[in-house]
Coordinates of C-alpha atoms and ligand atoms in Angstrom, one line a residue:
M1 CA 53.4 84.5 95.2
T2 CA 54.5 84.5 98.6
D3 CA 52.7 86.2 101.5
T4 CA 54.5 89.5 102.0
G5 CA 52.6 90.4 105.3
M6 CA 50.3 92.8 103.3
R7 CA 47.6 94.5 105.3
R8 CA 45.8 97.0 103.3
L9 CA 43.8 96.8 100.0
V10 CA 43.9 99.7 97.8
V11 CA 41.8 100.1 94.7
V12 CA 42.9 102.3 91.8
S13 CA 40.3 103.3 89.1
N14 CA 39.7 106.1 86.8
R15 CA 36.6 107.3 88.8
L16 CA 36.2 107.2 92.5
P17 CA 32.9 105.5 93.8
A18 CA 31.7 109.1 94.6
A19 CA 31.2 112.1 92.3
L20 CA 31.5 115.8 93.1
K21 CA 28.9 118.1 91.6
F22 CA 28.3 121.9 91.9
V23 CA 24.6 122.3 92.5
D24 CA 22.9 125.6 93.5
G25 CA 26.1 127.3 94.3
E26 CA 27.5 124.5 96.5
W27 CA 29.6 121.5 96.0
T28 CA 28.0 118.2 97.0
V29 CA 29.2 114.6 96.8
K30 CA 27.1 111.8 95.5
G31 CA 27.7 108.0 95.4
G32 CA 28.0 106.5 91.9
A33 CA 26.3 103.6 90.2
G34 CA 27.8 101.2 87.7
G35 CA 29.2 97.7 87.7
L36 CA 32.6 98.4 89.4
V37 CA 31.1 100.3 92.3
T38 CA 28.4 97.8 92.8
A39 CA 31.1 95.1 92.9
L40 CA 33.7 96.5 95.1
A41 CA 32.0 98.8 97.8
P42 CA 30.9 95.8 100.0
V43 CA 34.4 94.4 99.8
L44 CA 36.3 97.5 101.1
K45 CA 33.8 98.5 103.6
N46 CA 35.0 98.0 107.2
R47 CA 38.4 96.6 106.1
G48 CA 40.5 99.8 106.2
G49 CA 40.5 99.8 102.5
L50 CA 41.5 102.9 100.3
W51 CA 40.1 103.8 96.9
I52 CA 42.1 106.3 94.7
G53 CA 40.6 107.8 91.6
W54 CA 39.3 110.9 89.9
N55 CA 36.5 112.8 91.7
G56 CA 34.6 113.9 88.6
A57 CA 35.1 117.6 89.1
F58 CA 37.7 120.2 88.0
G59 CA 39.4 122.4 90.5
A60 CA 37.8 122.8 94.0
E61 CA 40.6 120.6 95.6
E62 CA 39.9 121.8 99.1
E63 CA 36.2 121.1 98.8
S64 CA 36.9 117.8 97.3
K65 CA 39.1 116.7 100.2
R66 CA 36.6 117.8 102.8
L67 CA 33.6 116.1 101.0
L68 CA 35.5 113.0 100.2
D69 CA 36.7 112.7 103.9
E70 CA 32.9 113.0 104.9
F71 CA 31.9 110.6 102.3
S72 CA 34.6 108.1 103.6
G73 CA 33.1 108.1 107.1
E74 CA 29.9 107.0 105.6
A75 CA 31.2 104.5 103.0
G76 CA 33.5 102.8 105.6
Y77 CA 36.6 103.0 103.6
E78 CA 39.1 106.0 102.6
L79 CA 38.6 107.7 99.3
K80 CA 41.5 109.9 97.9
G81 CA 41.1 111.9 94.8
V82 CA 43.5 112.4 91.8
P83 CA 42.8 115.9 90.3
L84 CA 42.6 116.0 86.4
T85 CA 42.1 119.0 84.1
E86 CA 39.5 119.3 81.4
D87 CA 42.1 118.8 78.7
E88 CA 43.2 115.4 80.4
V89 CA 39.6 114.3 80.6
K90 CA 39.0 115.2 77.1
K91 CA 41.9 113.3 75.6
Y92 CA 42.9 110.4 78.2
Y93 CA 39.3 109.6 79.2
F94 CA 36.9 110.5 76.4
G95 CA 39.6 110.0 73.8
F96 CA 42.0 107.3 74.4
S97 CA 39.9 105.3 76.7
N98 CA 36.5 105.8 75.2
E99 CA 37.3 106.5 71.5
I100 CA 40.0 103.9 71.0
I101 CA 40.1 101.1 73.8
W102 CA 36.4 100.8 74.5
P103 CA 35.3 100.2 70.8
L104 CA 38.4 98.3 69.8
F105 CA 38.1 96.0 72.8
H106 CA 34.5 95.3 72.1
D107 CA 35.3 94.4 68.6
L108 CA 34.0 97.6 66.9
Q109 CA 37.2 99.0 65.4
T110 CA 35.3 101.1 62.7
R111 CA 34.3 103.4 65.8
C112 CA 38.0 103.9 66.9
R113 CA 39.7 107.4 66.4
F114 CA 43.4 106.6 66.7
D115 CA 44.6 110.0 67.4
P116 CA 48.3 110.1 68.6
E117 CA 47.4 113.1 70.8
Y118 CA 45.0 110.8 72.8
W119 CA 47.9 108.3 73.4
R120 CA 50.3 111.1 74.7
S121 CA 47.6 112.3 77.0
Y122 CA 46.8 108.7 78.3
L123 CA 50.5 108.2 79.2
E124 CA 50.7 111.5 81.1
V125 CA 47.7 110.9 82.9
N126 CA 48.7 107.3 83.8
F127 CA 52.1 108.8 85.1
K128 CA 50.1 111.3 87.3
F129 CA 48.0 108.4 88.7
A130 CA 51.1 106.5 89.5
E131 CA 52.7 109.3 91.2
N132 CA 49.6 109.7 93.4
V133 CA 49.4 106.0 94.0
A134 CA 53.2 105.9 95.0
R135 CA 52.6 108.8 97.5
M136 CA 49.4 107.5 98.9
T137 CA 50.4 103.9 99.5
S138 CA 53.2 101.8 101.1
S139 CA 55.0 98.7 100.2
E140 CA 52.8 96.8 102.5
D141 CA 49.6 97.5 100.4
F142 CA 48.2 95.4 97.6
I143 CA 47.4 97.8 94.6
W144 CA 44.5 96.7 92.6
V145 CA 44.0 98.5 89.5
H146 CA 40.7 98.5 87.6
D147 CA 40.2 98.7 83.9
Y148 CA 41.3 99.8 80.7
H149 CA 41.9 103.5 81.7
L150 CA 45.0 102.7 83.6
M151 CA 46.8 99.9 82.2
H152 CA 50.2 101.7 82.5
Q153 CA 50.1 101.9 86.3
A154 CA 52.7 99.0 87.1
F155 CA 55.0 100.2 84.3
F156 CA 55.1 103.7 85.7
L157 CA 55.5 102.7 89.4
K158 CA 58.4 100.6 88.3
S159 CA 60.1 103.2 86.2
M160 CA 59.8 105.4 89.2
G161 CA 61.6 102.8 91.3
V162 CA 58.6 102.3 93.6
K163 CA 58.1 98.7 94.7
R164 CA 54.5 97.6 95.1
S165 CA 52.7 94.4 94.7
T166 CA 50.2 95.1 91.9
G167 CA 47.2 93.4 90.3
F168 CA 45.2 94.5 87.3
F169 CA 41.5 93.5 86.4
L170 CA 40.1 94.3 82.9
H171 CA 36.3 94.6 83.2
I172 CA 35.9 94.7 79.4
P173 CA 36.8 92.0 76.9
F174 CA 40.3 91.4 75.6
P175 CA 40.1 91.2 71.8
P176 CA 41.7 88.5 69.4
P177 CA 45.0 89.3 67.7
D178 CA 43.3 90.3 64.4
I179 CA 41.7 93.1 66.1
F180 CA 44.3 94.0 68.9
L181 CA 46.9 94.3 66.3
K182 CA 45.1 97.3 64.7
L183 CA 46.1 99.4 67.8
P184 CA 49.0 101.6 66.7
W185 CA 50.6 101.3 70.3
R186 CA 49.8 97.5 70.6
Q187 CA 53.3 96.6 71.7
K188 CA 53.9 99.2 74.3
L189 CA 50.4 98.6 75.8
I190 CA 50.6 94.8 76.1
L191 CA 54.2 95.0 77.5
A192 CA 52.9 97.5 80.1
L193 CA 50.3 95.0 81.2
T194 CA 53.1 92.3 81.7
E195 CA 54.6 94.6 84.3
F196 CA 51.7 93.7 86.8
D197 CA 52.2 90.8 89.1
L198 CA 48.7 89.5 88.4
V199 CA 46.5 90.4 85.3
G200 CA 42.9 89.2 85.5
F201 CA 40.3 88.8 82.7
Q202 CA 36.5 88.0 82.9
T203 CA 36.5 84.8 80.9
T204 CA 39.1 82.2 79.8
Q205 CA 38.5 83.3 76.2
D206 CA 39.8 86.9 77.0
R207 CA 42.8 85.3 78.7
Y208 CA 43.5 83.3 75.6
N209 CA 43.2 86.4 73.3
F210 CA 45.6 88.1 75.7
E211 CA 48.2 85.2 75.6
R212 CA 47.9 84.9 71.8
C213 CA 48.5 88.8 71.3
L214 CA 51.4 88.6 73.7
E215 CA 52.9 85.6 71.9
M216 CA 52.8 87.4 68.6
L217 CA 54.0 90.8 70.0
A218 CA 56.7 89.3 72.4
P219 CA 57.6 85.9 71.0
D220 CA 60.0 85.2 74.0
A221 CA 57.0 85.1 76.2
K222 CA 56.4 81.6 77.7
V223 CA 53.0 80.7 79.2
S224 CA 52.9 77.5 81.6
G225 CA 50.4 75.9 83.9
E226 CA 46.8 74.9 83.5
G227 CA 43.4 76.0 85.1
A228 CA 42.2 79.5 86.0
V229 CA 45.6 81.0 86.6
V230 CA 48.6 80.6 84.5
S231 CA 52.2 81.8 84.8
V232 CA 54.0 83.9 82.1
E233 CA 57.6 84.1 81.8
L234 CA 59.1 87.2 79.9
R235 CA 62.4 88.6 79.9
G236 CA 63.5 87.2 83.2
R237 CA 60.5 87.9 85.3
E238 CA 57.4 86.0 85.9
F239 CA 53.7 87.1 86.3
Q240 CA 50.4 85.5 86.5
A241 CA 47.4 85.8 84.1
G242 CA 44.1 84.5 85.3
T243 CA 40.3 84.2 84.6
F244 CA 38.1 85.8 87.3
P245 CA 34.4 86.2 86.2
I246 CA 33.2 89.1 88.1
A247 CA 30.1 88.5 90.3
I248 CA 27.4 90.2 92.5
D249 CA 26.5 90.2 96.1
F250 CA 23.8 87.6 95.7
N251 CA 22.3 87.8 99.2
Q252 CA 22.0 91.6 98.9
F253 CA 19.9 91.3 95.7
D254 CA 18.0 88.2 96.9
G255 CA 17.2 89.9 100.1
M256 CA 16.1 93.2 98.3
A257 CA 13.8 91.3 96.1
R258 CA 12.2 89.6 99.2
D259 CA 11.5 92.9 100.9
R260 CA 7.8 93.5 101.4
E261 CA 7.8 96.9 99.6
V262 CA 9.8 95.8 96.7
A263 CA 7.6 92.8 96.2
H264 CA 4.6 94.9 96.6
E265 CA 6.0 97.3 93.8
A266 CA 6.7 94.3 91.7
F267 CA 3.1 93.3 91.9
R268 CA 1.9 96.9 91.1
I269 CA 4.1 96.9 87.9
R270 CA 2.4 93.6 86.9
E271 CA -1.0 94.9 87.6
A272 CA -0.4 98.2 85.7
L273 CA 0.6 96.0 82.8
K274 CA -2.6 93.7 83.2
H275 CA -0.5 90.7 84.1
R276 CA 0.9 90.4 80.4
K277 CA 4.3 88.7 80.0
I278 CA 7.0 91.2 80.9
I279 CA 10.2 91.2 78.9
L280 CA 12.8 93.3 80.5
G281 CA 16.1 95.0 79.3
V282 CA 18.4 97.2 81.5
D283 CA 21.6 98.8 80.3
R284 CA 23.6 101.9 80.3
L285 CA 22.9 103.6 77.1
D286 CA 25.9 102.4 75.2
Y287 CA 26.4 101.1 71.5
T288 CA 28.0 97.8 72.7
K289 CA 24.7 96.9 74.6
G290 CA 22.8 96.2 71.4
I291 CA 19.7 98.2 72.3
P292 CA 18.7 99.1 68.7
E293 CA 19.2 95.4 67.7
R294 CA 16.9 94.4 70.6
I295 CA 14.1 96.8 69.6
L296 CA 14.2 95.4 66.0
A297 CA 14.1 91.9 67.4
I298 CA 10.8 92.8 69.2
R299 CA 9.5 94.1 65.8
E300 CA 10.5 90.8 64.3
L301 CA 8.8 89.0 67.0
L302 CA 5.5 90.9 66.3
R303 CA 6.1 90.3 62.5
L304 CA 6.6 86.6 62.9
Y305 CA 3.9 86.1 65.6
P306 CA 1.1 88.7 65.2
D307 CA -1.0 86.8 67.7
L308 CA 1.4 88.2 70.5
K309 CA -0.1 91.6 70.0
G310 CA -1.5 92.7 73.3
K311 CA 0.1 89.8 75.3
F312 CA 3.4 91.1 76.3
N313 CA 5.2 94.4 77.1
F314 CA 8.9 95.0 76.4
I315 CA 10.2 97.4 79.1
Q316 CA 13.7 99.0 78.1
I317 CA 15.5 100.8 80.9
A318 CA 18.4 102.8 79.5
V319 CA 20.7 104.5 82.0
P320 CA 22.0 107.9 80.7
S321 CA 25.8 107.5 80.0
R322 CA 28.5 109.7 78.4
E323 CA 25.8 112.1 77.6
D324 CA 28.2 114.9 76.3
V325 CA 29.5 112.5 73.5
D326 CA 27.9 112.9 70.0
E327 CA 27.9 109.4 69.3
Y328 CA 26.0 108.5 72.5
K329 CA 23.5 111.5 71.7
D330 CA 23.0 109.9 68.2
L331 CA 22.4 106.5 69.7
R332 CA 19.7 107.9 72.0
D333 CA 18.0 109.6 69.1
E334 CA 18.3 106.3 67.2
I335 CA 16.7 104.3 70.0
E336 CA 14.0 106.8 70.4
L337 CA 13.2 106.7 66.8
L338 CA 13.0 103.0 66.7
V339 CA 10.7 102.8 69.7
G340 CA 8.4 105.4 68.0
R341 CA 8.5 103.2 65.0
V342 CA 7.7 99.9 66.6
N343 CA 5.0 101.3 68.7
G344 CA 3.6 103.2 65.7
E345 CA 3.4 100.0 63.8
F346 CA 1.9 97.6 66.3
S347 CA 0.0 99.5 68.9
I348 CA -3.7 98.7 69.5
P349 CA -6.3 100.4 71.7
G350 CA -5.1 99.9 75.4
W351 CA -1.6 98.4 74.4
V352 CA 1.8 99.6 73.2
P353 CA 4.5 97.1 72.9
V354 CA 7.7 98.9 74.1
H355 CA 7.8 101.1 77.2
Y356 CA 11.1 102.9 77.2
H357 CA 12.7 104.7 80.3
Y358 CA 15.6 106.9 79.7
R359 CA 16.8 107.5 83.2
S360 CA 18.6 105.8 86.2
L361 CA 16.2 104.1 88.7
P362 CA 16.7 104.0 92.4
Q363 CA 17.9 100.5 93.5
N364 CA 14.6 99.3 95.1
E365 CA 12.6 100.3 91.9
L366 CA 15.2 98.5 89.6
T367 CA 14.9 95.3 91.7
S368 CA 11.1 95.5 91.5
Y369 CA 11.5 95.6 87.8
Y370 CA 13.8 92.5 88.0
A371 CA 11.3 90.7 90.2
A372 CA 8.3 91.5 88.0
A373 CA 10.0 90.4 84.7
D374 CA 9.1 87.1 83.2
I375 CA 12.0 87.3 80.7
A376 CA 15.1 89.2 80.9
L377 CA 16.5 90.1 77.2
I378 CA 20.2 90.9 77.6
T379 CA 21.7 91.0 74.3
P380 CA 24.9 93.0 74.2
L381 CA 26.9 93.0 70.9
R382 CA 29.9 92.2 73.2
D383 CA 30.1 92.8 77.0
G384 CA 33.0 91.9 79.5
M385 CA 30.6 90.1 81.9
N386 CA 27.1 91.8 82.3
L387 CA 26.0 92.1 85.8
V388 CA 22.5 92.7 84.9
A389 CA 22.0 89.1 83.9
K390 CA 23.3 88.0 87.3
E391 CA 21.1 90.4 89.3
Y392 CA 18.1 89.3 87.4
C393 CA 18.7 85.7 88.4
A394 CA 19.3 86.7 92.2
C395 CA 16.1 88.9 92.2
N396 CA 14.1 86.0 90.5
V397 CA 13.1 84.6 93.9
N398 CA 10.1 82.8 92.7
E399 CA 12.4 81.0 90.2
S400 CA 10.0 81.3 87.2
G401 CA 11.8 83.8 85.0
A402 CA 13.8 83.0 81.8
L403 CA 17.0 84.5 80.8
I404 CA 17.7 85.3 77.0
L405 CA 21.5 86.1 77.1
S406 CA 23.8 87.1 74.2
E407 CA 26.5 84.6 73.5
F408 CA 29.0 87.5 73.4
A409 CA 28.5 88.5 77.0
G410 CA 31.1 87.2 79.4
A411 CA 28.2 85.9 81.6
A412 CA 27.4 83.4 78.8
A413 CA 30.4 81.3 79.9
Q414 CA 29.0 80.6 83.2
L415 CA 25.2 80.6 82.5
Q416 CA 25.2 78.9 79.0
E417 CA 23.9 75.6 80.2
W418 CA 20.7 77.1 81.6
A419 CA 19.9 80.5 79.6
Y420 CA 18.7 80.8 76.1
L421 CA 21.9 81.8 74.2
V422 CA 21.2 84.1 71.2
N423 CA 23.4 86.0 68.6
P424 CA 22.2 89.7 69.0
Y425 CA 22.8 90.3 65.4
D426 CA 20.3 87.6 64.5
L427 CA 17.1 89.4 64.9
E428 CA 15.0 86.3 63.9
G429 CA 16.9 84.0 66.2
V430 CA 16.2 86.4 69.1
A431 CA 12.5 86.7 68.2
K432 CA 12.4 83.0 68.1
A433 CA 14.1 82.7 71.4
I434 CA 11.6 85.1 73.0
H435 CA 8.7 83.1 71.6
R436 CA 10.2 79.8 73.0
A437 CA 10.7 81.5 76.4
M438 CA 7.1 82.7 76.6
H439 CA 5.9 79.2 76.1
W440 CA 8.5 77.5 78.2
D441 CA 7.2 74.7 80.3
I442 CA 7.2 75.9 84.0
E443 CA 9.1 72.9 85.5
E444 CA 11.9 73.3 83.0
R445 CA 12.0 77.0 83.5
R446 CA 12.0 76.7 87.3
D447 CA 14.7 74.0 87.1
S448 CA 16.9 76.3 84.8
M449 CA 16.4 79.5 87.1
K450 CA 17.3 77.4 90.1
N451 CA 20.5 76.3 88.6
M452 CA 21.5 79.8 87.4
R453 CA 20.8 81.1 91.0
D454 CA 23.0 78.4 92.5
Q455 CA 25.7 79.4 90.1
V456 CA 25.5 83.1 90.9
R457 CA 25.1 82.4 94.7
S458 CA 28.1 80.2 94.9
H459 CA 30.2 82.4 92.5
N460 CA 29.4 85.7 94.3
I461 CA 31.3 88.9 94.7
F462 CA 33.2 87.7 97.9
W463 CA 34.2 84.5 96.0
W464 CA 35.5 86.8 93.2
V465 CA 37.6 89.0 95.5
D466 CA 38.9 85.9 97.4
S467 CA 40.0 84.3 94.0
F468 CA 41.7 87.3 92.9
L469 CA 43.5 88.0 96.1
Q470 CA 44.5 84.2 96.5
A471 CA 46.1 84.4 93.1
G472 CA 47.8 87.9 93.7
I473 CA 49.0 87.6 97.3
S474 CA 47.9 84.2 98.6
K475 CA 45.5 86.0 100.9
N476 CA 41.6 85.7 101.5
L477 CA 39.5 88.7 102.1
D478 CA 39.1 87.8 105.7
D479 CA 43.0 88.2 106.0
F480 CA 42.7 91.8 105.6
P481 CA 42.1 93.3 109.0
S482 CA 38.9 95.1 110.1
V483 CA 39.2 98.9 110.6
E484 CA 38.9 98.3 114.6
T485 CA 42.1 96.1 114.3
V486 CA 44.1 98.6 112.4
R487 CA 43.0 101.5 114.6
F488 CA 44.1 99.5 117.7
E489 CA 47.5 98.6 116.3
N490 CA 48.1 102.2 115.3
N491 CA 47.5 103.5 118.9
Ligands
GDG1 C1 31.4 97.1 82.9 C2 31.6 96.0 81.9 C3 31.1 94.3 83.5 C4 21.9 99.7 85.6 N1 20.7 100.6 85.4 C5 20.5 101.0 86.7 C6 21.4 100.5 87.6 N2 22.2 99.7 86.8 C7 23.4 99.0 87.3 C8 23.2 97.5 87.2 C9 24.6 96.9 87.2 C10 25.4 98.0 86.4 O1 24.6 99.2 86.6 C11 25.6 97.7 85.0 O2 26.6 96.7 84.9 P1 27.0 95.9 83.7 O3 27.8 94.8 84.0 O4 25.7 95.4 83.0 O5 27.7 96.8 82.7 P2 28.7 98.1 82.6 O6 28.4 99.2 83.3 O7 29.1 98.3 81.1 O8 30.2 97.6 83.3 C12 30.7 94.9 82.1 C13 31.2 95.3 84.5 O9 32.0 96.4 84.0 C14 31.8 94.7 85.8 O10 33.0 94.2 85.5 O11 30.1 93.4 83.9 O12 30.7 93.9 81.1 O13 31.1 96.6 80.6 O14 25.1 96.6 88.5 O15 22.4 97.0 88.3 N3 21.5 100.7 88.9 C15 20.6 101.5 89.4 N4 19.6 102.1 88.7 C16 19.5 101.8 87.2 O16 18.7 102.4 86.6 N5 20.5 101.8 90.7

């Protein structure tokens, strides 16, 4: 693509990185957590960026505007809300996005509810978003749309005759044809994706899956080129499809882990657990993350190696997610039942194997857990990337930890040489990997962790944004002016 003199980066996602809440008779605004926010906040800050999305509340538009303006001042970039109704959130967000696309794209199609009403609502909300994007941006902006909720943005912008340079990044996996073809609206959806100028995926496998689905549903599509970004020609127009494994702000995590208080807290955690080996799991409570299977793998570990009783603790931090959805409530019950069963079966005086936390931890506390853990046990059934795996490496400043990682996490493509790769469904295999990691020679362990840290350091969040912007508009992050420059020019 050629340089079009663009000067502002506009991010569009379902949720804004700040949520409005009505607490004690007053509206308040709170910064959100989660992969996308962790990834993009440092990138927009002080670069005159704009983020468009839903504010998480119904009504209260005046209050929302005021609070978002206030929040923008602190965040260092502008936030603009797209109002949604309860019915829209029910059908487009909980329905189409989370009961169809989320399970289907994670290869769990038996969990899908293909309700046509959800599809209609998804299109209506995508249209509403596109109208807002058209109004809030100009042709000089680069519009970077995030994730599966908003796959029709470029399609609707074009159908309104609005010219924008657009990129799309899919944070979750893209499934192979035998799974994607089950989607009743497969052709419309994949063709909508082809309307973006750049479509980005987490791994090369995801991109291949997309290309194979496209070739089946639009046989006239022609893919050319090699490497991380390829060109696709379809019906007289060309767009790019690329692989951009999302990353973290390595220095931020590394720096936090070296902070005296965080290091002290990590030491306190280890002391409280009597310097036993610490195995750590950190996830949003979601059925794709494989938490029940992981607890069963711990049970298998204790059945296979009974001498490990009293010698380790498995700490699972499960962050509440989609709490109003029955399936997620059931999953929480299932996990709590399993934790109780495993602890009931193996506890001895002064020791319980599984420590389970169902809450979100403040960032510094999470970092202390990362720094304290001997082994990170990250075993999603399927995951776009999994930032926790990378954060664990960045926080392992003494370079002695081991990473056990699901082969079905996107992160495995980058870390496979040095992590213990496991199939999360193979409970015995996971148990044996934990046993090996516990007895792993320190020199080899250090060598592996050092290599993983080098990989996560060099392929960090700034590298990720630069690669996407280079592919999309031939620009680096540094090419976007700082806020000061924009203000000066506007005077
Ligand atoms: C989606 C894709 C992809 C977790 N617990 C706490 C906490 N977290 C933070 C972690 C991490 C983030 O949440 C979770 O990111 P993941 O990548 O693991 O997973 P998803 O939320 O499912 O994200 C995923 C990602 O998008 C980015 O593209 O990697 O595959 O599913 O940053 O640190 N943060 C705090 N307290 C906690 O208790 N403060």
